[in-house]
PDB file of C-alpha atoms in Angstrom:
ATOM      1  CA  LYS A 997      87.212  81.862 117.734  1.00  0.00           C
ATOM      2  CA  ALA A 998      88.531  80.118 114.826  1.00  0.00           C
ATOM      3  CA  GLY A 999      91.712  81.270 113.635  1.00  0.00           C
ATOM      4  CA  VAL A1000      92.729  81.992 109.735  1.00  0.00           C
ATOM      5  CA  THR A1001      92.224  78.920 107.716  1.00  0.00           C
ATOM      6  CA  GLN A1002      93.815  78.279 104.368  1.00  0.00           C
ATOM      7  CA  THR A1003      93.105  75.384 102.227  1.00  0.00           C
ATOM      8  CA  PRO A1004      94.670  73.022 100.857  1.00  0.00           C
ATOM      9  CA  ARG A1005      97.539  72.458 103.348  1.00  0.00           C
ATOM     10  CA  TYR A1006      99.712  71.088 100.311  1.00  0.00           C
ATOM     11  CA  LEU A1007      99.903  70.931  96.641  1.00  0.00           C
ATOM     12  CA  ILE A1008     101.641  69.571  93.954  1.00  0.00           C
ATOM     13  CA  LYS A1009     101.399  70.824  90.284  1.00  0.00           C
ATOM     14  CA  THR A1010     103.376  70.481  87.188  1.00  0.00           C
ATOM     15  CA  ARG A1011     104.601  73.514  84.990  1.00  0.00           C
ATOM     16  CA  GLY A1012     102.072  75.328  83.060  1.00  0.00           C
ATOM     17  CA  GLN A1013      99.014  74.494  85.309  1.00  0.00           C
ATOM     18  CA  GLN A1014      97.154  76.823  87.270  1.00  0.00           C
ATOM     19  CA  VAL A1015      96.276  76.944  90.800  1.00  0.00           C
ATOM     20  CA  THR A1016      93.465  78.356  93.371  1.00  0.00           C
ATOM     21  CA  LEU A1017      94.399  78.648  97.118  1.00  0.00           C
ATOM     22  CA  SER A1018      91.770  79.852  99.575  1.00  0.00           C
ATOM     23  CA  CYS A1019      91.955  81.844 102.864  1.00  0.00           C
ATOM     24  CA  SER A1020      89.193  82.162 105.384  1.00  0.00           C
ATOM     25  CA  PRO A1021      89.812  85.072 107.675  1.00  0.00           C
ATOM     26  CA  ILE A1022      88.758  85.268 111.012  1.00  0.00           C
ATOM     27  CA  SER A1023      85.341  86.132 111.657  1.00  0.00           C
ATOM     28  CA  GLY A1024      84.771  89.916 111.606  1.00  0.00           C
ATOM     29  CA  HIS A1025      88.084  90.652 109.533  1.00  0.00           C
ATOM     30  CA  ARG A1026      87.908  92.241 106.369  1.00  0.00           C
ATOM     31  CA  SER A1027      91.125  92.815 105.106  1.00  0.00           C
ATOM     32  CA  VAL A1028      93.034  89.847 103.621  1.00  0.00           C
ATOM     33  CA  SER A1029      96.721  89.882 102.654  1.00  0.00           C
ATOM     34  CA  TRP A1030      98.782  87.198 100.678  1.00  0.00           C
ATOM     35  CA  TYR A1031     102.228  86.829 101.005  1.00  0.00           C
ATOM     36  CA  GLN A1032     104.918  84.473  99.152  1.00  0.00           C
ATOM     37  CA  GLN A1033     107.373  82.991 101.232  1.00  0.00           C
ATOM     38  CA  THR A1034     110.599  81.137  99.825  1.00  0.00           C
ATOM     39  CA  PRO A1035     114.058  80.637 101.663  1.00  0.00           C
ATOM     40  CA  GLY A1036     115.757  83.078  99.002  1.00  0.00           C
ATOM     41  CA  GLN A1037     113.250  85.748  99.017  1.00  0.00           C
ATOM     42  CA  GLY A1038     111.775  85.595 102.701  1.00  0.00           C
ATOM     43  CA  LEU A1039     108.066  86.864 102.991  1.00  0.00           C
ATOM     44  CA  GLN A1040     107.032  88.792 100.277  1.00  0.00           C
ATOM     45  CA  PHE A1041     103.801  90.953  99.768  1.00  0.00           C
ATOM     46  CA  LEU A1042     101.475  89.766  97.056  1.00  0.00           C
ATOM     47  CA  PHE A1043      98.609  91.744  97.285  1.00  0.00           C
ATOM     48  CA  GLU A1044      95.891  92.655  99.888  1.00  0.00           C
ATOM     49  CA  TYR A1045      91.838  92.766  99.996  1.00  0.00           C
ATOM     50  CA  PHE A1046      89.442  94.861 101.855  1.00  0.00           C
ATOM     51  CA  SER A1047      85.853  94.936 101.264  1.00  0.00           C
ATOM     52  CA  GLU A1048      85.825  92.932  97.967  1.00  0.00           C
ATOM     53  CA  THR A1049      88.625  95.521  96.682  1.00  0.00           C
ATOM     54  CA  GLN A1050      92.211  95.158  96.012  1.00  0.00           C
ATOM     55  CA  ARG A1051      94.072  97.929  97.984  1.00  0.00           C
ATOM     56  CA  ASN A1052      97.620  97.370  97.518  1.00  0.00           C
ATOM     57  CA  LYS A1053      99.744  94.931  95.368  1.00  0.00           C
ATOM     58  CA  GLY A1054     103.216  93.847  95.467  1.00  0.00           C
ATOM     59  CA  ASN A1055     105.838  93.450  92.637  1.00  0.00           C
ATOM     60  CA  PHE A1056     104.517  90.029  90.980  1.00  0.00           C
ATOM     61  CA  PRO A1057     103.755  89.197  87.495  1.00  0.00           C
ATOM     62  CA  GLY A1058     100.253  89.245  86.320  1.00  0.00           C
ATOM     63  CA  ARG A1059     100.114  85.346  86.635  1.00  0.00           C
ATOM     64  CA  PHE A1060      99.128  86.159  90.352  1.00  0.00           C
ATOM     65  CA  SER A1061      95.823  87.356  90.841  1.00  0.00           C
ATOM     66  CA  GLY A1062      93.332  87.440  93.712  1.00  0.00           C
ATOM     67  CA  ARG A1063      89.807  88.055  94.877  1.00  0.00           C
ATOM     68  CA  GLN A1064      87.742  88.399  97.599  1.00  0.00           C
ATOM     69  CA  PHE A1065      84.207  87.835  98.269  1.00  0.00           C
ATOM     70  CA  SER A1066      81.486  89.214 100.311  1.00  0.00           C
ATOM     71  CA  ASN A1067      81.903  87.218 102.927  1.00  0.00           C
ATOM     72  CA  SER A1068      85.523  88.320 103.202  1.00  0.00           C
ATOM     73  CA  ARG A1069      86.825  84.858 101.933  1.00  0.00           C
ATOM     74  CA  SER A1070      89.344  85.343  99.560  1.00  0.00           C
ATOM     75  CA  GLU A1071      91.121  83.299  96.888  1.00  0.00           C
ATOM     76  CA  MET A1072      94.586  83.640  95.232  1.00  0.00           C
ATOM     77  CA  ASN A1073      94.916  82.315  91.357  1.00  0.00           C
ATOM     78  CA  VAL A1074      98.586  81.840  89.770  1.00  0.00           C
ATOM     79  CA  SER A1075      98.409  80.760  86.238  1.00  0.00           C
ATOM     80  CA  THR A1076     100.713  79.159  84.197  1.00  0.00           C
ATOM     81  CA  LEU A1077     102.832  77.692  87.045  1.00  0.00           C
ATOM     82  CA  GLU A1078     106.526  78.154  86.840  1.00  0.00           C
ATOM     83  CA  LEU A1079     109.227  75.972  89.223  1.00  0.00           C
ATOM     84  CA  GLY A1080     109.999  79.392  90.848  1.00  0.00           C
ATOM     85  CA  ASP A1081     106.624  79.546  92.086  1.00  0.00           C
ATOM     86  CA  SER A1082     107.191  77.036  94.524  1.00  0.00           C
ATOM     87  CA  ALA A1083     106.905  78.425  97.869  1.00  0.00           C
ATOM     88  CA  LEU A1084     104.777  78.424 100.894  1.00  0.00           C
ATOM     89  CA  TYR A1085     101.699  80.763 100.705  1.00  0.00           C
ATOM     90  CA  LEU A1086     100.499  82.439 103.560  1.00  0.00           C
ATOM     91  CA  CYS A1087      97.348  84.731 104.118  1.00  0.00           C
ATOM     92  CA  ALA A1088      96.978  87.260 106.630  1.00  0.00           C
ATOM     93  CA  SER A1089      93.600  88.832 108.149  1.00  0.00           C
ATOM     94  CA  SER A1090      92.995  91.648 110.206  1.00  0.00           C
ATOM     95  CA  LEU A1091      89.872  93.824 111.175  1.00  0.00           C
ATOM     96  CA  ALA A1092      90.682  96.663 108.696  1.00  0.00           C
ATOM     97  CA  GLY A1093      94.606  96.455 108.059  1.00  0.00           C
ATOM     98  CA  ARG A1094      97.339  99.022 108.832  1.00  0.00           C
ATOM     99  CA  ASP A1095      96.790  99.894 112.713  1.00  0.00           C
ATOM    100  CA  TYR A1096      95.625  96.385 113.635  1.00  0.00           C
ATOM    101  CA  GLY A1097      97.514  93.316 114.107  1.00  0.00           C
ATOM    102  CA  TYR A1098      97.830  90.674 111.402  1.00  0.00           C
ATOM    103  CA  THR A1099      96.995  86.805 112.013  1.00  0.00           C
ATOM    104  CA  PHE A1100      98.415  84.468 109.468  1.00  0.00           C
ATOM    105  CA  GLY A1101      97.140  81.123 108.772  1.00  0.00           C
ATOM    106  CA  SER A1102      99.329  78.276 108.475  1.00  0.00           C
ATOM    107  CA  GLY A1103      99.893  78.360 104.544  1.00  0.00           C
ATOM    108  CA  THR A1104      99.513  76.592 101.831  1.00  0.00           C
ATOM    109  CA  ARG A1105     103.107  74.809 100.515  1.00  0.00           C
ATOM    110  CA  LEU A1106     102.591  74.551  96.707  1.00  0.00           C
ATOM    111  CA  THR A1107     105.417  72.555  95.005  1.00  0.00           C
ATOM    112  CA  VAL A1108     105.877  72.789  91.039  1.00  0.00           C
ATOM    113  CA  VAL A1109     107.170  70.047  89.052  1.00  0.00           C
TER     114      VAL A1109
ATOM    115  CA  GLU B 601     113.641 101.468  97.056  1.00  0.00           C
ATOM    116  CA  ASP B 602     111.913 100.446 100.520  1.00  0.00           C
ATOM    117  CA  LYS B 603     113.506  97.896 102.208  1.00  0.00           C
ATOM    118  CA  VAL B 604     113.668  96.151 106.043  1.00  0.00           C
ATOM    119  CA  VAL B 605     116.953  95.005 106.901  1.00  0.00           C
ATOM    120  CA  GLN B 606     117.447  92.595 110.115  1.00  0.00           C
ATOM    121  CA  SER B 607     120.558  91.693 111.639  1.00  0.00           C
ATOM    122  CA  PRO B 608     121.974  89.092 112.624  1.00  0.00           C
ATOM    123  CA  LEU B 609     120.850  86.743 110.091  1.00  0.00           C
ATOM    124  CA  SER B 610     121.150  84.144 112.498  1.00  0.00           C
ATOM    125  CA  LEU B 611     122.037  83.765 116.075  1.00  0.00           C
ATOM    126  CA  VAL B 612     123.147  80.925 118.046  1.00  0.00           C
ATOM    127  CA  VAL B 613     123.188  81.191 122.025  1.00  0.00           C
ATOM    128  CA  HIS B 614     122.984  79.158 124.983  1.00  0.00           C
ATOM    129  CA  GLU B 615     119.543  78.939 127.273  1.00  0.00           C
ATOM    130  CA  GLY B 616     119.450  81.909 130.006  1.00  0.00           C
ATOM    131  CA  ASP B 617     121.278  84.248 127.712  1.00  0.00           C
ATOM    132  CA  THR B 618     119.838  87.701 126.761  1.00  0.00           C
ATOM    133  CA  VAL B 619     119.735  88.293 122.555  1.00  0.00           C
ATOM    134  CA  THR B 620     119.020  91.530 120.878  1.00  0.00           C
ATOM    135  CA  LEU B 621     117.460  91.340 117.331  1.00  0.00           C
ATOM    136  CA  ASN B 622     117.921  94.255 115.175  1.00  0.00           C
ATOM    137  CA  CYS B 623     115.873  95.818 112.509  1.00  0.00           C
ATOM    138  CA  SER B 624     116.231  99.008 110.624  1.00  0.00           C
ATOM    139  CA  TYR B 625     113.934 100.131 107.588  1.00  0.00           C
ATOM    140  CA  GLU B 626     113.985 102.495 104.907  1.00  0.00           C
ATOM    141  CA  VAL B 627     110.191 102.955 103.995  1.00  0.00           C
ATOM    142  CA  THR B 628     108.319 105.860 102.198  1.00  0.00           C
ATOM    143  CA  ASN B 629     105.408 106.752 104.296  1.00  0.00           C
ATOM    144  CA  PHE B 630     106.001 104.660 107.514  1.00  0.00           C
ATOM    145  CA  ARG B 631     103.343 104.080 109.805  1.00  0.00           C
ATOM    146  CA  SER B 632     104.276 101.305 112.063  1.00  0.00           C
ATOM    147  CA  LEU B 633     106.574  98.410 112.897  1.00  0.00           C
ATOM    148  CA  LEU B 634     105.651  94.995 113.435  1.00  0.00           C
ATOM    149  CA  TRP B 635     107.362  91.963 114.862  1.00  0.00           C
ATOM    150  CA  TYR B 636     106.414  88.241 114.644  1.00  0.00           C
ATOM    151  CA  LYS B 637     107.753  84.897 115.565  1.00  0.00           C
ATOM    152  CA  GLN B 638     107.672  81.994 113.193  1.00  0.00           C
ATOM    153  CA  GLU B 639     108.165  78.553 114.600  1.00  0.00           C
ATOM    154  CA  LYS B 640     106.965  76.378 111.622  1.00  0.00           C
ATOM    155  CA  LYS B 641     104.306  77.917 109.425  1.00  0.00           C
ATOM    156  CA  ALA B 642     102.295  80.808 110.725  1.00  0.00           C
ATOM    157  CA  PRO B 643     104.151  83.566 112.081  1.00  0.00           C
ATOM    158  CA  THR B 644     102.359  84.410 115.328  1.00  0.00           C
ATOM    159  CA  PHE B 645     102.062  88.380 116.069  1.00  0.00           C
ATOM    160  CA  LEU B 646     104.373  89.697 118.892  1.00  0.00           C
ATOM    161  CA  PHE B 647     103.948  93.626 118.699  1.00  0.00           C
ATOM    162  CA  MET B 648     103.179  96.369 116.768  1.00  0.00           C
ATOM    163  CA  LEU B 649     105.224  99.606 117.318  1.00  0.00           C
ATOM    164  CA  THR B 650     103.895 102.919 116.269  1.00  0.00           C
ATOM    165  CA  SER B 651     105.345 105.609 118.445  1.00  0.00           C
ATOM    166  CA  SER B 652     109.090 106.236 119.215  1.00  0.00           C
ATOM    167  CA  GLY B 653     110.719 105.208 122.217  1.00  0.00           C
ATOM    168  CA  ILE B 654     108.078 103.568 124.216  1.00  0.00           C
ATOM    169  CA  GLU B 655     108.664  99.929 124.995  1.00  0.00           C
ATOM    170  CA  LYS B 656     106.435  97.054 124.741  1.00  0.00           C
ATOM    171  CA  LYS B 657     106.742  94.435 126.630  1.00  0.00           C
ATOM    172  CA  SER B 658     105.245  90.920 127.225  1.00  0.00           C
ATOM    173  CA  GLY B 659     107.281  88.397 129.472  1.00  0.00           C
ATOM    174  CA  ARG B 660     110.390  88.106 128.573  1.00  0.00           C
ATOM    175  CA  LEU B 661     110.281  89.845 125.544  1.00  0.00           C
ATOM    176  CA  SER B 662     110.205  93.543 124.802  1.00  0.00           C
ATOM    177  CA  SER B 663     110.866  95.873 121.795  1.00  0.00           C
ATOM    178  CA  ILE B 664     111.128  99.591 121.138  1.00  0.00           C
ATOM    179  CA  LEU B 665     111.127 101.716 118.068  1.00  0.00           C
ATOM    180  CA  ASP B 666     113.421 104.573 117.021  1.00  0.00           C
ATOM    181  CA  LYS B 667     111.548 106.852 114.404  1.00  0.00           C
ATOM    182  CA  LYS B 668     114.589 109.319 113.990  1.00  0.00           C
ATOM    183  CA  GLU B 669     117.239 106.520 113.533  1.00  0.00           C
ATOM    184  CA  LEU B 670     114.826 104.047 111.531  1.00  0.00           C
ATOM    185  CA  PHE B 671     115.421 101.286 113.581  1.00  0.00           C
ATOM    186  CA  SER B 672     113.810  99.072 116.116  1.00  0.00           C
ATOM    187  CA  ILE B 673     114.713  96.342 118.464  1.00  0.00           C
ATOM    188  CA  LEU B 674     113.736  93.224 119.826  1.00  0.00           C
ATOM    189  CA  ASN B 675     114.949  91.855 123.089  1.00  0.00           C
ATOM    190  CA  ILE B 676     114.651  88.311 124.782  1.00  0.00           C
ATOM    191  CA  THR B 677     115.854  88.066 128.390  1.00  0.00           C
ATOM    192  CA  ALA B 678     116.453  84.285 130.139  1.00  0.00           C
ATOM    193  CA  THR B 679     116.107  82.585 126.386  1.00  0.00           C
ATOM    194  CA  GLN B 680     114.425  78.827 126.444  1.00  0.00           C
ATOM    195  CA  THR B 681     114.847  76.571 124.135  1.00  0.00           C
ATOM    196  CA  GLY B 682     111.083  77.516 122.995  1.00  0.00           C
ATOM    197  CA  ASP B 683     112.393  80.637 121.635  1.00  0.00           C
ATOM    198  CA  SER B 684     113.670  79.139 119.164  1.00  0.00           C
ATOM    199  CA  ALA B 685     112.298  80.202 116.011  1.00  0.00           C
ATOM    200  CA  ILE B 686     112.448  82.983 112.959  1.00  0.00           C
ATOM    201  CA  TYR B 687     111.894  86.359 114.377  1.00  0.00           C
ATOM    202  CA  LEU B 688     110.599  88.609 111.294  1.00  0.00           C
ATOM    203  CA  CYS B 689     109.652  92.417 111.104  1.00  0.00           C
ATOM    204  CA  ALA B 690     108.143  94.340 108.776  1.00  0.00           C
ATOM    205  CA  ALA B 691     107.386  97.876 108.149  1.00  0.00           C
ATOM    206  CA  VAL B 692     103.264  98.954 107.547  1.00  0.00           C
ATOM    207  CA  TYR B 693     102.985 101.647 104.960  1.00  0.00           C
ATOM    208  CA  SER B 694     100.652 104.283 105.967  1.00  0.00           C
ATOM    209  CA  SER B 695      98.951 104.824 102.950  1.00  0.00           C
ATOM    210  CA  ALA B 696      97.424 101.369 102.533  1.00  0.00           C
ATOM    211  CA  SER B 697      97.810  97.852 104.261  1.00  0.00           C
ATOM    212  CA  LYS B 698     100.907  97.014 102.505  1.00  0.00           C
ATOM    213  CA  ILE B 699     103.428  95.694 104.328  1.00  0.00           C
ATOM    214  CA  ILE B 700     107.345  94.743 103.839  1.00  0.00           C
ATOM    215  CA  PHE B 701     109.273  92.277 105.401  1.00  0.00           C
ATOM    216  CA  GLY B 702     112.689  91.643 106.361  1.00  0.00           C
ATOM    217  CA  SER B 703     114.380  88.498 105.780  1.00  0.00           C
ATOM    218  CA  GLY B 704     114.197  87.181 109.221  1.00  0.00           C
ATOM    219  CA  THR B 705     116.875  86.473 112.352  1.00  0.00           C
ATOM    220  CA  ARG B 706     116.886  82.787 112.772  1.00  0.00           C
ATOM    221  CA  LEU B 707     117.442  82.032 116.698  1.00  0.00           C
ATOM    222  CA  SER B 708     118.668  78.852 118.111  1.00  0.00           C
ATOM    223  CA  ILE B 709     118.835  78.463 121.793  1.00  0.00           C
ATOM    224  CA  ARG B 710     120.860  75.462 122.975  1.00  0.00           C
ATOM    225  CA  PRO B 711     119.967  74.122 126.236  1.00  0.00           C
TER     226      PRO B 711
END
C-alpha cells in the first residue's frame, strides 16, 4: 500500500515567485491536511481538505492557498514568496480526519532565496 | 489562545534508561491527543488517546491521557539509540480536523 507522496522533494525559489506543492494521499483517504514546519515555530497547521472542500484553516496569510481534487490529491500554493516561507511543508492524509490516525508524507523542503 | 506545550524541549539519556515525555494542552473543544515520532522528515504515528486513564502500549512505548489535568505522558523504557528522534504531541479539535502541535521534545540516546 503506497504511502503519502509529496512532490517535489526539494525546491529553491526566489522572493516574489509562487510555488505549487503536491500531495497524493493514501488510496482511500479523503482527508488531506497541510503543515509548515520551521525550527522556530515547529509544526503549524495550514489547512485541511475533505472531499474537495476546505474544512478548516490555520492562521496563515492569504498567500497560502490550497485545493483538493476529486481523486483526493491536493495541491498547496504559496504566492509572492518571502524568505520566511522557507520551511518543510508536510501533508498528512487520513480516512476522514479527526478519529483516525494521520499518515504524513516525507515533505517538500522549500528554500526561498 | 489554544496551545500545546511539551517538556522537556530536549533530553539526553543513556541507552537502557527510561524516559518520560510530557505534553500539556489548553484546547477548546478537545477531542483527542496524538503522539508522533519524527526522525528525519515524515512524523510517524505512535498513539491516539481519546479516553482518560487508559494506557496505550506498543512494545517499549506507552502513553496515557489525563483529561482532567489536561496532560499526557509518553514513556519509553529500556531506550535504544534508535529511539533518538523528536517526539511530537498534538491536540485534535472536535469540531473539525484541525490539529495543533507542540514544539516537540528532542530525545537523544547515547550508547
